[in-house]
Coordinates of N, CA and C in Angstrom, one line a residue:
X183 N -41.1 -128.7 28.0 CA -40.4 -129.5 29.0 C -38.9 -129.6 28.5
X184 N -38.1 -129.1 29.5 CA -36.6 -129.4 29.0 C -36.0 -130.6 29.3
X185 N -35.0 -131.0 28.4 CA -34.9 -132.3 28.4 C -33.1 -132.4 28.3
X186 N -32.6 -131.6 28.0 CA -31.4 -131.5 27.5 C -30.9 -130.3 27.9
X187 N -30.1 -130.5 29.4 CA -29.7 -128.9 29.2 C -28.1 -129.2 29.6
X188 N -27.6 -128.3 28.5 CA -25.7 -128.0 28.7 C -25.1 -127.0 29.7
X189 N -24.3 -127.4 30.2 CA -23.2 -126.7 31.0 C -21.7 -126.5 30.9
X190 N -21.5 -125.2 31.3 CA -19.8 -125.4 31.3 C -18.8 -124.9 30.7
X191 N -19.7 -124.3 29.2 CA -19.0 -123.8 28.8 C -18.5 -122.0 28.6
X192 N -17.2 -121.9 28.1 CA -17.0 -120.6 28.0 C -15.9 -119.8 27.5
X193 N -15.0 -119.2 27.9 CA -13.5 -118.5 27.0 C -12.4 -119.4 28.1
X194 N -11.6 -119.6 27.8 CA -10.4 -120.1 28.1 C -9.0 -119.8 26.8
X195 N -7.8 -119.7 27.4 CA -7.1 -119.7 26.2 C -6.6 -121.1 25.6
X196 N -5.8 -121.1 25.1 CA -5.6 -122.4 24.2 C -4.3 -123.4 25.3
X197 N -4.4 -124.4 25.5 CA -4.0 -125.6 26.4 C -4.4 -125.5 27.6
X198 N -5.7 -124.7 27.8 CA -6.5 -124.6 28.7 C -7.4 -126.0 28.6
X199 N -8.2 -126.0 30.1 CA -9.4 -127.3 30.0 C -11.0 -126.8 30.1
X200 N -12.1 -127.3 29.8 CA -13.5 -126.8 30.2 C -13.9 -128.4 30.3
X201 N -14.8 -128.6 31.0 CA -15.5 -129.9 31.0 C -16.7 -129.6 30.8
X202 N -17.6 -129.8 30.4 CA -19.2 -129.4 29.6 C -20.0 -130.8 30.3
X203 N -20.8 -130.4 31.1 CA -22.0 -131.1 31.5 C -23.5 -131.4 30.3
X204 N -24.0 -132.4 30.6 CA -25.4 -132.0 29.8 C -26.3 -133.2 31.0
X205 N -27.0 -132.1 31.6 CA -27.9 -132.9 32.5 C -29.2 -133.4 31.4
X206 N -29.6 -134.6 32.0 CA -30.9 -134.8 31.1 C -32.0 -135.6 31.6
X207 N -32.9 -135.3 31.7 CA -34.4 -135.8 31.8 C -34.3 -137.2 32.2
X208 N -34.7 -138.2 33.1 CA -34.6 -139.2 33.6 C -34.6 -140.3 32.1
X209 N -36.1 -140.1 31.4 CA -36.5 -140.7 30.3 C -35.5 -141.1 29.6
X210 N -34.9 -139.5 29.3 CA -33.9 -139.5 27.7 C -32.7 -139.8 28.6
X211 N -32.5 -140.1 29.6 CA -31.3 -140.6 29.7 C -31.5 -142.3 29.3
X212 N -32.1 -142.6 29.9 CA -32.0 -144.1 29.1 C -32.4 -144.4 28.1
X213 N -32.0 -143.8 27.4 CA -31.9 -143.8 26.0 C -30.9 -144.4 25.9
X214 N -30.3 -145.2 24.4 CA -29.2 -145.9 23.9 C -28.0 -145.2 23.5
X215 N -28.4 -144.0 23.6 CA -26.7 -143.5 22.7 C -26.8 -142.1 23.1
X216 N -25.7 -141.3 23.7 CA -25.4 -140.1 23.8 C -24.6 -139.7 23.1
X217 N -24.3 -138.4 22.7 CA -23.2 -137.8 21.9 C -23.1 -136.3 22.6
X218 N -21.8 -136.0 21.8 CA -21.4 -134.3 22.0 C -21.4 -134.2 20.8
X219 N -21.9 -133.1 20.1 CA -21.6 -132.4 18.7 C -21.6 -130.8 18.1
X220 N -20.9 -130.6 17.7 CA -20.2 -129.1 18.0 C -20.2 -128.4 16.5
X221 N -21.0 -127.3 16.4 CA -20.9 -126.0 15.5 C -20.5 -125.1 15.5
X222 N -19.7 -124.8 13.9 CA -18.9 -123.2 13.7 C -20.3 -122.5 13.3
X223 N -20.2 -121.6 13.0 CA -21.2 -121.0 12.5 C -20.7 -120.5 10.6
X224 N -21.9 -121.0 9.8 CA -22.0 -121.8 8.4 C -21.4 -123.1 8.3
X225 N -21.3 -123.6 8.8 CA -20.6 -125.1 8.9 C -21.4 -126.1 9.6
X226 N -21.4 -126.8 9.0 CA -22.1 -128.6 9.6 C -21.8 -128.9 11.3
X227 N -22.9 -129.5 11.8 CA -23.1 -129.8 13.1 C -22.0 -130.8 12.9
X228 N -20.7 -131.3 13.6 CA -20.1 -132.4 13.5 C -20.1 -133.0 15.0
X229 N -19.9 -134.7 15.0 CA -19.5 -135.4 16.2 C -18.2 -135.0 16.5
X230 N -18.5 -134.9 18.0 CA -17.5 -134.5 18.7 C -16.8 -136.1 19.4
X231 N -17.6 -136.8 20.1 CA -17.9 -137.7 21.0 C -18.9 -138.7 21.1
X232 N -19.2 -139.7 21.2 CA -20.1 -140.4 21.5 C -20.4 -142.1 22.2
X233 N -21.1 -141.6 23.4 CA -21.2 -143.6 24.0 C -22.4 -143.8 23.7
X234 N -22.5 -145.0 24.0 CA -23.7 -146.2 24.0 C -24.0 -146.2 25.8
X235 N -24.8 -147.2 25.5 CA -25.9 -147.5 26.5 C -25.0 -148.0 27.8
X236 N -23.9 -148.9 27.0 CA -23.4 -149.6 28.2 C -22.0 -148.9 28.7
X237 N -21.8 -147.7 28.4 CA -21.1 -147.0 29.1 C -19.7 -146.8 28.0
X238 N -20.0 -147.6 26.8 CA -18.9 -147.5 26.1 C -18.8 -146.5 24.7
X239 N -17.5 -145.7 25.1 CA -17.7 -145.0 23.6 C -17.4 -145.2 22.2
X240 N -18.5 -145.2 21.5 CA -18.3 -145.4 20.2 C -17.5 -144.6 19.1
X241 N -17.4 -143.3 19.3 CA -16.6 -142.3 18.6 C -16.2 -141.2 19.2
X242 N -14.5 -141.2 18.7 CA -14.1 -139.8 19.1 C -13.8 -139.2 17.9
X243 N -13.8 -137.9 17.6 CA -13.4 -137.0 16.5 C -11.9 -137.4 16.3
X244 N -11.2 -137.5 14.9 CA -9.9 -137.4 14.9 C -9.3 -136.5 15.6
X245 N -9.7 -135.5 15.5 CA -9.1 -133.8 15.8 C -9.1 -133.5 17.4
X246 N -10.0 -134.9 18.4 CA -9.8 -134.4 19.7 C -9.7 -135.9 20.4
X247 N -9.4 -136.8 19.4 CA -8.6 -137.5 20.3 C -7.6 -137.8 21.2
X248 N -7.4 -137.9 22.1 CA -6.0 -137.7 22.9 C -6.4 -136.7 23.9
X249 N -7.5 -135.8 23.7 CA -7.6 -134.6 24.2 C -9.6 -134.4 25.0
X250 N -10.1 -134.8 24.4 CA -11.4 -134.8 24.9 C -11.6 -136.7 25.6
X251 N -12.8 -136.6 27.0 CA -13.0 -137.6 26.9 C -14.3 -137.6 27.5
X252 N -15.5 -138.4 26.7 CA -16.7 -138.4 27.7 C -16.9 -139.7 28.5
X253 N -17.9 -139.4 29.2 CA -18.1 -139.9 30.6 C -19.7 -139.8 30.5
X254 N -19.9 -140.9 31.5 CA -21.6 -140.4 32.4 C -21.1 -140.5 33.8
X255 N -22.6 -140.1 34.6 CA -22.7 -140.3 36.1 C -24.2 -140.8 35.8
X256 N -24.4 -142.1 35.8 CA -25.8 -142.6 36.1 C -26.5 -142.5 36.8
X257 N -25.9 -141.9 38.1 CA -26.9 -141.1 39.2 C -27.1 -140.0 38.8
X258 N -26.6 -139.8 38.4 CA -26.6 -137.9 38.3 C -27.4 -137.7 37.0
X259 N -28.3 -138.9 36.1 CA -28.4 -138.4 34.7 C -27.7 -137.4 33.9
X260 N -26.1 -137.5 33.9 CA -25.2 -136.5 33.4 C -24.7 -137.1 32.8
X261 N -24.1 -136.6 31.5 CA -23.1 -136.7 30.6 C -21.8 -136.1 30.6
X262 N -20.5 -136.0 30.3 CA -20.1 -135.3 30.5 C -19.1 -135.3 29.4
X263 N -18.5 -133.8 29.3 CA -16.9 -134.0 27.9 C -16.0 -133.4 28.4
X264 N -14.9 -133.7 29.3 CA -13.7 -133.2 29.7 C -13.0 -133.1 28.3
X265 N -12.5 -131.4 28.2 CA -11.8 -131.3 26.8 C -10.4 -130.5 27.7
X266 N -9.2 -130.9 27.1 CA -7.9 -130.7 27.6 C -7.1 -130.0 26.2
X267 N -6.0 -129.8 26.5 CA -5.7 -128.6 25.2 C -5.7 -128.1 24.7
X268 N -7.0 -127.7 24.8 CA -7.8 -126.9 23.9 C -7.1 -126.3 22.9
X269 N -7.9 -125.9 22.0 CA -7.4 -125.4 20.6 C -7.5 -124.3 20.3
X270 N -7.8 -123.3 19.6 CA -8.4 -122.0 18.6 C -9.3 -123.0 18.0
X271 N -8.9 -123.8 17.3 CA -9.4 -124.4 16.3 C -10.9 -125.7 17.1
X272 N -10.9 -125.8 17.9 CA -12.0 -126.1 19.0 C -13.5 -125.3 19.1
X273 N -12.7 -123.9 19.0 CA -14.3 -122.8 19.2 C -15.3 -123.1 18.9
X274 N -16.3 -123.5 19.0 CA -17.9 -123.9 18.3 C -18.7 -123.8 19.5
X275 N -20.2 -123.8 19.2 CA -21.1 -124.1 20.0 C -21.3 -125.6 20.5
X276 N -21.6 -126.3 21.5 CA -21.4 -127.8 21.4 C -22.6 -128.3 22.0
X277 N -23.2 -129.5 21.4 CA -24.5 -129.5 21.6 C -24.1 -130.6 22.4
X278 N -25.4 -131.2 23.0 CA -25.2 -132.7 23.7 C -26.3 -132.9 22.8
X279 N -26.7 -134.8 22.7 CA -27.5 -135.1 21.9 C -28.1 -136.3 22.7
X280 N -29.6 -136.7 22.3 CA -29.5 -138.4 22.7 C -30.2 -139.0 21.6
X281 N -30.5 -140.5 21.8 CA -31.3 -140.9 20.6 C -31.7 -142.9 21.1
X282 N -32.6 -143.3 21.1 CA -32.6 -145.3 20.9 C -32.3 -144.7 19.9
X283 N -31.1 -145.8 20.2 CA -30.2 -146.7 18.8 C -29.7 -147.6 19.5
X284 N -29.1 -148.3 18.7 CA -28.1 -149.7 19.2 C -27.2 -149.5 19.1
X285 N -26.8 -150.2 19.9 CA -24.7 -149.9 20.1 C -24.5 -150.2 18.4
X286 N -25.0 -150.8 17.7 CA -24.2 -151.1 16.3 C -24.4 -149.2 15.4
X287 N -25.7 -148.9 16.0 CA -26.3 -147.5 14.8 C -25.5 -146.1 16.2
X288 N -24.9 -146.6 17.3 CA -25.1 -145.6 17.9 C -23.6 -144.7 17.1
X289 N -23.6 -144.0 16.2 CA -22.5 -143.6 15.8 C -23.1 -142.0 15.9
X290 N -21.9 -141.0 15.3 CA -21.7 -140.0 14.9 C -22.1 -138.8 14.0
X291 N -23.7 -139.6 13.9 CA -24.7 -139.2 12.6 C -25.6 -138.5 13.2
X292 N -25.5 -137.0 13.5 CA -26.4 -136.0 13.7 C -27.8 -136.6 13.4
X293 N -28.4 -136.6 12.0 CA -29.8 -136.7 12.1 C -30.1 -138.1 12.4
X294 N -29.4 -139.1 13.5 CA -29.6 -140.4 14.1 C -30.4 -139.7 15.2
X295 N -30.2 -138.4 15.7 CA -30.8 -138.0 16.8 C -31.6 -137.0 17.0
X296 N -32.6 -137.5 18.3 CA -33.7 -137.0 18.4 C -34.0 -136.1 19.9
X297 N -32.4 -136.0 20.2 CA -33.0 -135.2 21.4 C -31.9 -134.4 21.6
X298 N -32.2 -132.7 21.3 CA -30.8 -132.1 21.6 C -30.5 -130.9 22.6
X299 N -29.8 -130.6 22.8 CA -29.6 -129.6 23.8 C -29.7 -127.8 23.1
X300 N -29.8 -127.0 24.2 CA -29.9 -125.6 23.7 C -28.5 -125.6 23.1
X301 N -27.6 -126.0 23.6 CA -26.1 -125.8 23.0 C -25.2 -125.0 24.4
X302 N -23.9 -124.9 24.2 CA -23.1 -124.1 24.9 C -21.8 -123.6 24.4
X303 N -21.6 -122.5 24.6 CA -20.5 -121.6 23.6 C -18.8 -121.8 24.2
X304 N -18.1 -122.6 23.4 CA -16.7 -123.1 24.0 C -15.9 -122.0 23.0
X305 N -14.7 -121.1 23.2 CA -14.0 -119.9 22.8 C -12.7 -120.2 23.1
X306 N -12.1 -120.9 22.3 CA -10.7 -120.7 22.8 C -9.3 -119.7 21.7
X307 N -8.5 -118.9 22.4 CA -8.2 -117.7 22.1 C -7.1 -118.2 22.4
X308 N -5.9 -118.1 21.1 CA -4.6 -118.1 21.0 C -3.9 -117.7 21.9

């Protein structure tokens, strides 16, 4: 059963935009805390993004502040990461994630979560 699936991503060059969807399962959407989290390849899954339950975000990355912002559509069980700027330095795979937690635990801690997406490949080229 899929429960987590991403969209959206793909090559753009640099001060370009992609916005990344992650549709999700009625269940796991009401769940307490959503995130975006994004891998190079040999390198650590890091937070990208992340809200809580009540629509508020708990964390943005230093490195895309000013520049990414997520969102839901509670009809739509969507999540979403409007990324602006874009970088070189951006390129990774980017997962969506969910997890119960409480707005206090809902942070930026990969193994907090228990529900993740196939991933989607963001390329941005100088």
């Amino acid at each position: 059963q899929v429960e987590l699936v991403e969209s959206g991503g793909g090559a753009v060059q640099a001060g370009g935009s992609l916005r990344l969807s992650c549709a999700a399962s009625s269940y796991i959407y009401r769940s307490n805390c959503m995130g975006w989290f994004r891998q190079e390849p040999g390198k650590e899954r890091e937070g990208v993004a992340v809200i809580d339950a009540g629509g508020f975000t708990t964390y943005y990355a230093d490195s895309v502040k000013g520049r990414f912002t997520i969102s839901q559509d509670n009809a739509k069980s969507t999540m979403y990461l409007q990324m602006n700027s874009l970088k070189p330095e951006d390129t990774a795979m980017y997962y969506c994630a969910a997890a119960y937690l409480s707005a206090s635990r809902c942070q930026a801690d990969a193994g907090r979560f228990d529900y993740w997406g196939q991933g989607t490949q963001v390329t941005v080229s100088s």
